[in-house]
Every structure is written in C-alpha cells, then in structure tokens.
Amino acid sequence: MRLVTFSQGEKVALGRVEGEEIIPLPPQFGSMMDLIIRWPQVRKQVAETAGRPISLGSVHLLPPLPRPGKILAIGLNYADHVRETGAAMPERQIWFCKQPTAANGPNDPIVLPKASTKVDYEAELVVVIGQGGRAIAREDARASVFGYCAGSDVSARDWQMATSQSMLGKSFDTHAPFGPWITTADESPDPHTLGVRCFVNGDKRQDSNTANLVFNVWDQIAHVSQVMTLEPGDLIYTGTPGGVGMGMKPPVYLKGGDLVRVEIDRLGAIEAFCRKEE
Ligand code: ZN
C-alpha cells in the first residue's frame, strides 16, 4: 500500500494512493504515527476502506509522517560517493542525526538559509521503522520496517565540514524532505534492488541502485539497534551515491529557483524548488 498525509484547505487527512488518486481514510485512523503503531490491527481495514477518490494533483502532500521520531542517517555508504569525497572506505558504519524539525513535504520548498552558502542534495532511500525494537538481529531486521520513501539528505556543507560532528550541517529546517508517500514494506520485500536518481533542473546528477549500498538496510538496523531502541515512526536515511554537488569540479551548490528531483524505483519521486531565505 502507498500511504499519504495530505491537506486540502485546513483539513489534514490520511489516504491510500491508487494510481493518480487518493482514497481518503476516515479520521478514526488518527495520524500516520497512530497508523504505524497500530498497523498489525488496522492493516486490513485500511486496505479495504472505500471512499470517494480525490485526484492526487488537487491536494497538498505533507511529509507522510509530519513529525517523525528520530531521524538517523548513515554517511559514506556508496563506494562512488566515498571516492568523490576523498575519504577512506569506512570499516565501521558512520552515523549522525538529522533533527525531526527538518522534516519537509515532498513538494515543499527547500530553504537555502542565510547562514549557509553551500547547500547540497543527497538522494537517499528512507526507511520508516514500524515495530522497531532493540538489539535486532540482521535476519529479523526486515520485520522491524514499516515502509520506504524517497528522500534527500539535504546538507549545508559549510556547517557540516566546520566541525567533526555533522549534526548541525544536516539539520536545517526543511532539509529532510521525504515522500511522496510511504510504500509499505510488504510491497517492497527487498529494498536492495531499487534505482536511485537525482536531477537538478532536469540534469541527472546521481544515478545508482540500492544494490550498491556498502552497509545494507539490514546491517544498518542491526548496528544502530545495538545502541538505541528503534521506535515506530523513526526514519533512517540510508546513504547517498556519488554525484553530489560537493564532488563536482569545481563544486556546485544549490541556488534559489533550482528544482531538485529525487526518484526511487517503485517508491515514487519527490520534487521541490529551492528558495533563498529572506
Ligand atoms: Zn546522506
């Protein structure tokens, strides 16, 4: 199933996407977070809900999960991206956080803040945690996932590189766009076969496949859950392939008016303009 959070005027609702239409879910289902927590109990009802379809094009898509839990992200996780940064191939997984306040809708403007002149895109597969847990074994990791989205780990490189900790450079408001909907895990049994692409103003900058992840999704879940409990509605940004603006010679960063599109096979595309902060 493909699940969205959308607004029409003042009204916010959940829906199931079918082709170019949304079947709205009645308010009794609550928020996307409620749906994720109660998924085993409500899955069948959600699948069977009938209602008057609304055209996808007539609504405003919100982040599918407007206020995620933790947003965890792994760095240097595709070999070609490791090479373009000049870093050594990591022997251990490199983790950082993006703050939940960075969550942004799939088509909402990416703000280029006054405080940064080096904002960059990173096309990534985003994992939405379902039941989660702690010390999850690699072979059980699949069962802890609710679904998948396309996302961009937008990065203010000047802030990211200014200190040894990436968190501030990765956490500007609007810099965690994801969506356009959550494709539930039962429809993507293997998340390691998906093409990942990024376009800036129609120019293809990144083109890879999740088969090329250095540490795959199951490795990632097993590793971080040794440390912290993964909870329903946490997000994992799983790393970006080569082709980021920072790796170009000379580097090219995002400008006001640039249109950034991230698409992932079978999960859909997010696309938004960059807007300079006033
Ligand atoms: Zn990233």
Coordinates of C-alpha atoms and ligand atoms in Angstrom, one line a residue:
M1 CA 0.0 0.0 0.0
R2 CA 1.0 3.6 -0.6
L3 CA 0.0 5.9 2.3
V4 CA 0.0 9.7 2.3
T5 CA -0.7 12.5 4.6
F6 CA -2.3 15.4 2.8
S7 CA -4.1 18.7 3.3
Q8 CA -7.0 20.3 1.5
G9 CA -7.6 23.7 2.8
E10 CA -7.4 23.5 6.6
K11 CA -8.2 19.8 6.6
V12 CA -5.4 17.2 7.1
A13 CA -6.1 13.6 6.3
L14 CA -4.5 10.3 5.6
G15 CA -5.1 8.4 2.4
R16 CA -4.3 5.3 0.3
V17 CA -2.9 6.1 -3.1
E18 CA -4.3 4.2 -6.1
G19 CA -2.8 5.3 -9.4
E20 CA -3.3 9.0 -9.7
E21 CA -5.9 9.1 -6.9
I22 CA -6.2 9.1 -3.1
I23 CA -8.8 7.2 -1.2
P24 CA -9.1 9.2 2.0
L25 CA -9.2 7.3 5.3
P26 CA -11.8 8.3 7.9
P27 CA -10.5 10.3 10.9
Q28 CA -10.9 7.3 13.2
F29 CA -7.5 6.0 12.0
G30 CA -5.8 9.1 13.6
S31 CA -2.4 10.2 12.3
M32 CA 0.2 8.4 10.3
M33 CA 2.1 7.7 13.6
D34 CA -1.1 6.1 15.0
L35 CA -1.4 4.0 11.9
I36 CA 2.2 2.8 12.2
I37 CA 1.8 1.9 15.8
R38 CA -1.4 0.0 15.3
W39 CA -0.6 -1.4 11.8
P40 CA -1.0 -5.1 12.5
Q41 CA -4.5 -4.4 13.8
V42 CA -5.6 -1.9 11.2
R43 CA -3.9 -3.0 8.1
K44 CA -6.8 -5.0 6.7
Q45 CA -9.3 -2.1 7.4
V46 CA -7.0 0.4 5.7
A47 CA -6.7 -1.8 2.7
E48 CA -10.4 -2.3 2.4
T49 CA -11.5 1.3 3.1
A50 CA -13.6 2.6 0.2
G51 CA -14.4 6.2 -0.3
R52 CA -14.7 8.9 -2.9
P53 CA -11.4 9.3 -4.6
I54 CA -9.6 12.6 -4.8
S55 CA -7.2 13.5 -7.5
L56 CA -3.5 13.5 -6.3
G57 CA -2.9 16.7 -8.1
S58 CA -5.6 18.6 -6.2
V59 CA -4.1 18.2 -2.7
H60 CA -1.0 19.4 -0.9
L61 CA 1.1 16.4 0.2
L62 CA 2.6 16.8 3.6
P63 CA 5.6 14.8 4.8
P64 CA 4.0 11.3 5.0
L65 CA 4.9 11.4 8.7
P66 CA 4.7 15.1 9.6
R67 CA 6.7 14.7 12.8
P68 CA 9.0 11.7 12.6
G69 CA 10.6 10.2 15.7
K70 CA 14.4 10.1 15.5
I71 CA 16.0 10.8 12.1
L72 CA 19.1 8.7 11.8
A73 CA 21.4 8.9 8.8
I74 CA 24.5 6.9 7.7
G75 CA 27.4 8.6 5.9
L76 CA 29.8 7.4 3.2
N77 CA 27.6 4.4 2.3
Y78 CA 28.1 4.1 -1.5
A79 CA 31.7 3.4 -2.8
D80 CA 31.5 6.0 -5.6
H81 CA 30.4 8.7 -3.0
V82 CA 33.2 7.7 -0.7
R83 CA 35.7 8.2 -3.6
E84 CA 34.3 11.6 -4.6
T85 CA 34.7 12.9 -1.0
G86 CA 38.3 11.6 -0.9
A87 CA 37.6 9.7 2.3
A88 CA 38.9 6.2 3.1
M89 CA 36.4 3.4 2.8
P90 CA 34.7 3.1 6.2
E91 CA 35.3 0.0 8.2
R92 CA 32.6 0.9 10.6
Q93 CA 29.2 2.5 10.0
I94 CA 29.3 6.3 10.4
W95 CA 26.1 7.6 11.9
F96 CA 24.7 11.1 12.6
C97 CA 21.3 12.6 13.3
K98 CA 19.1 15.0 11.5
Q99 CA 16.6 16.7 13.8
P100 CA 12.9 15.9 13.3
T101 CA 12.2 19.6 12.8
A102 CA 14.0 19.3 9.5
A103 CA 11.1 17.1 8.1
N104 CA 9.7 18.6 4.9
G105 CA 7.0 17.7 2.4
P106 CA 7.8 16.1 -0.9
N107 CA 7.0 19.2 -2.9
D108 CA 7.6 21.9 -0.3
P109 CA 10.4 24.4 -0.9
I110 CA 13.9 23.6 0.3
V111 CA 15.0 26.7 2.1
L112 CA 18.6 27.9 1.4
P113 CA 19.3 29.5 4.8
K114 CA 21.1 32.9 5.1
A115 CA 23.6 31.1 7.4
S116 CA 24.9 28.8 4.6
T117 CA 26.3 29.3 1.1
K118 CA 26.9 25.6 0.4
V119 CA 23.6 23.7 0.4
D120 CA 23.7 20.3 -1.4
Y121 CA 21.3 17.5 -2.3
E122 CA 21.8 13.7 -1.4
A123 CA 19.3 11.3 -2.9
E124 CA 18.5 8.5 -0.5
L125 CA 16.3 5.6 0.2
V126 CA 14.5 6.4 3.5
V127 CA 13.4 3.6 5.8
V128 CA 10.4 4.1 8.1
I129 CA 10.6 2.0 11.2
G130 CA 7.5 0.0 12.2
Q131 CA 7.6 -2.1 15.3
G132 CA 11.3 -1.4 15.8
G133 CA 13.0 -2.8 18.9
R134 CA 16.4 -3.1 20.4
A135 CA 19.3 -5.4 19.5
I136 CA 17.5 -6.5 16.4
A137 CA 19.3 -9.4 14.7
R138 CA 20.2 -8.9 11.0
E139 CA 17.8 -11.7 10.0
D140 CA 14.9 -10.1 11.9
A141 CA 15.5 -6.5 10.6
R142 CA 13.0 -6.9 7.8
A143 CA 10.2 -7.3 10.3
S144 CA 11.0 -4.0 12.1
V145 CA 10.4 -1.9 8.9
F146 CA 7.0 -0.3 8.2
G147 CA 7.9 1.1 4.8
Y148 CA 10.1 3.1 2.4
C149 CA 10.2 6.5 0.9
A150 CA 12.4 8.6 -1.4
G151 CA 14.3 11.3 0.4
S152 CA 17.0 13.9 0.2
D153 CA 19.6 14.3 3.0
V154 CA 20.0 18.0 2.3
S155 CA 23.3 19.1 3.7
A156 CA 24.8 22.6 4.4
R157 CA 28.4 21.6 3.6
D158 CA 30.0 24.7 5.2
W159 CA 28.4 23.8 8.5
Q160 CA 28.9 20.0 8.0
M161 CA 32.6 20.4 7.5
A162 CA 33.2 23.2 10.0
T163 CA 33.4 20.7 12.9
S164 CA 33.9 17.0 13.4
Q165 CA 30.2 16.5 14.1
S166 CA 27.8 16.6 11.2
M167 CA 24.6 17.2 13.1
L168 CA 24.2 21.0 12.6
G169 CA 25.0 20.9 8.9
K170 CA 22.4 18.2 8.4
S171 CA 19.6 19.6 10.5
F172 CA 18.5 22.9 9.0
D173 CA 14.7 23.3 8.8
T174 CA 13.3 21.8 5.6
H175 CA 16.5 19.8 5.0
A176 CA 14.8 16.4 5.4
P177 CA 12.3 16.1 2.6
F178 CA 10.8 12.7 2.1
G179 CA 7.8 11.0 0.4
P180 CA 5.9 11.4 -1.7
W181 CA 4.2 8.6 0.3
I182 CA 5.2 5.6 2.4
T183 CA 5.2 2.4 0.4
T184 CA 4.6 -0.4 2.9
A185 CA 7.3 -3.0 3.3
D186 CA 5.1 -5.8 2.2
E187 CA 5.2 -4.2 -1.3
S188 CA 9.0 -3.8 -1.3
P189 CA 10.2 -7.1 0.2
D190 CA 13.7 -6.4 -0.9
P191 CA 14.8 -2.8 -0.7
H192 CA 18.2 -3.6 -2.2
T193 CA 17.2 -3.6 -5.9
L194 CA 15.9 0.0 -6.3
G195 CA 17.3 2.5 -8.8
V196 CA 18.1 5.9 -7.0
R197 CA 18.3 9.1 -9.1
C198 CA 18.7 12.8 -8.5
F199 CA 18.1 15.6 -11.1
V200 CA 18.8 19.3 -10.7
N201 CA 16.9 21.4 -13.2
G202 CA 16.5 18.2 -15.3
D203 CA 20.2 17.5 -15.3
K204 CA 20.9 13.9 -14.0
R205 CA 23.4 14.2 -11.1
Q206 CA 23.0 10.9 -9.3
D207 CA 22.2 7.5 -10.8
S208 CA 22.7 4.4 -8.8
N209 CA 20.9 1.4 -7.2
T210 CA 20.4 0.4 -3.6
A211 CA 22.2 -2.8 -4.5
N212 CA 25.4 -0.7 -4.2
L213 CA 24.9 0.2 -0.5
V214 CA 28.1 -0.6 1.4
F215 CA 26.2 -1.5 4.6
N216 CA 22.7 -2.6 3.5
V217 CA 19.4 -1.8 5.3
W218 CA 19.5 -4.9 7.5
D219 CA 23.2 -4.2 8.5
Q220 CA 22.2 -0.7 9.4
I221 CA 19.2 -1.7 11.6
A222 CA 21.2 -4.4 13.4
H223 CA 24.1 -2.0 14.0
V224 CA 22.2 1.0 15.4
S225 CA 19.7 -1.0 17.4
Q226 CA 22.6 -2.4 19.5
V227 CA 22.8 1.2 20.8
M228 CA 19.2 2.6 20.9
T229 CA 15.7 1.3 20.7
L230 CA 14.2 1.9 17.3
E231 CA 10.7 3.1 17.7
P232 CA 7.6 3.3 15.4
G233 CA 8.0 6.3 13.1
D234 CA 11.8 6.7 13.3
L235 CA 13.4 7.3 10.0
I236 CA 16.7 6.0 8.6
Y237 CA 18.4 7.9 5.7
T238 CA 20.4 5.1 4.2
G239 CA 23.2 7.0 2.4
T240 CA 23.7 8.7 -0.9
P241 CA 25.5 7.6 -4.1
G242 CA 28.2 9.6 -6.0
G243 CA 27.3 12.7 -7.9
V244 CA 26.6 15.3 -5.1
G245 CA 27.4 18.9 -5.9
M246 CA 30.3 19.0 -3.4
G247 CA 32.0 16.3 -5.5
M248 CA 31.8 18.2 -8.8
K249 CA 34.9 20.0 -10.1
P250 CA 34.6 22.8 -9.2
P251 CA 31.8 22.1 -6.6
V252 CA 28.3 23.4 -7.5
Y253 CA 25.8 24.2 -4.7
L254 CA 22.1 24.7 -4.9
K255 CA 20.8 28.2 -5.9
G256 CA 17.4 29.8 -5.3
G257 CA 15.0 28.6 -8.0
D258 CA 16.8 25.2 -8.6
L259 CA 14.4 22.3 -9.0
V260 CA 15.6 19.2 -7.2
R261 CA 14.0 15.8 -8.0
V262 CA 14.8 12.5 -6.3
E263 CA 13.2 9.4 -7.7
I264 CA 13.4 5.8 -6.5
D265 CA 12.1 2.9 -8.5
R266 CA 8.7 1.7 -7.3
L267 CA 8.6 4.3 -4.4
G268 CA 7.9 7.5 -6.4
A269 CA 9.6 10.9 -6.7
I270 CA 9.9 14.0 -4.6
E271 CA 10.5 17.3 -6.4
A272 CA 10.8 20.8 -5.0
F273 CA 12.2 24.2 -5.7
C274 CA 15.0 25.8 -3.6
R275 CA 14.1 29.1 -2.0
K276 CA 16.5 31.5 -0.6
E277 CA 15.7 32.6 3.0
E278 CA 14.5 36.2 3.1
Ligands
ZN1 ZN 23.3 11.4 3.4

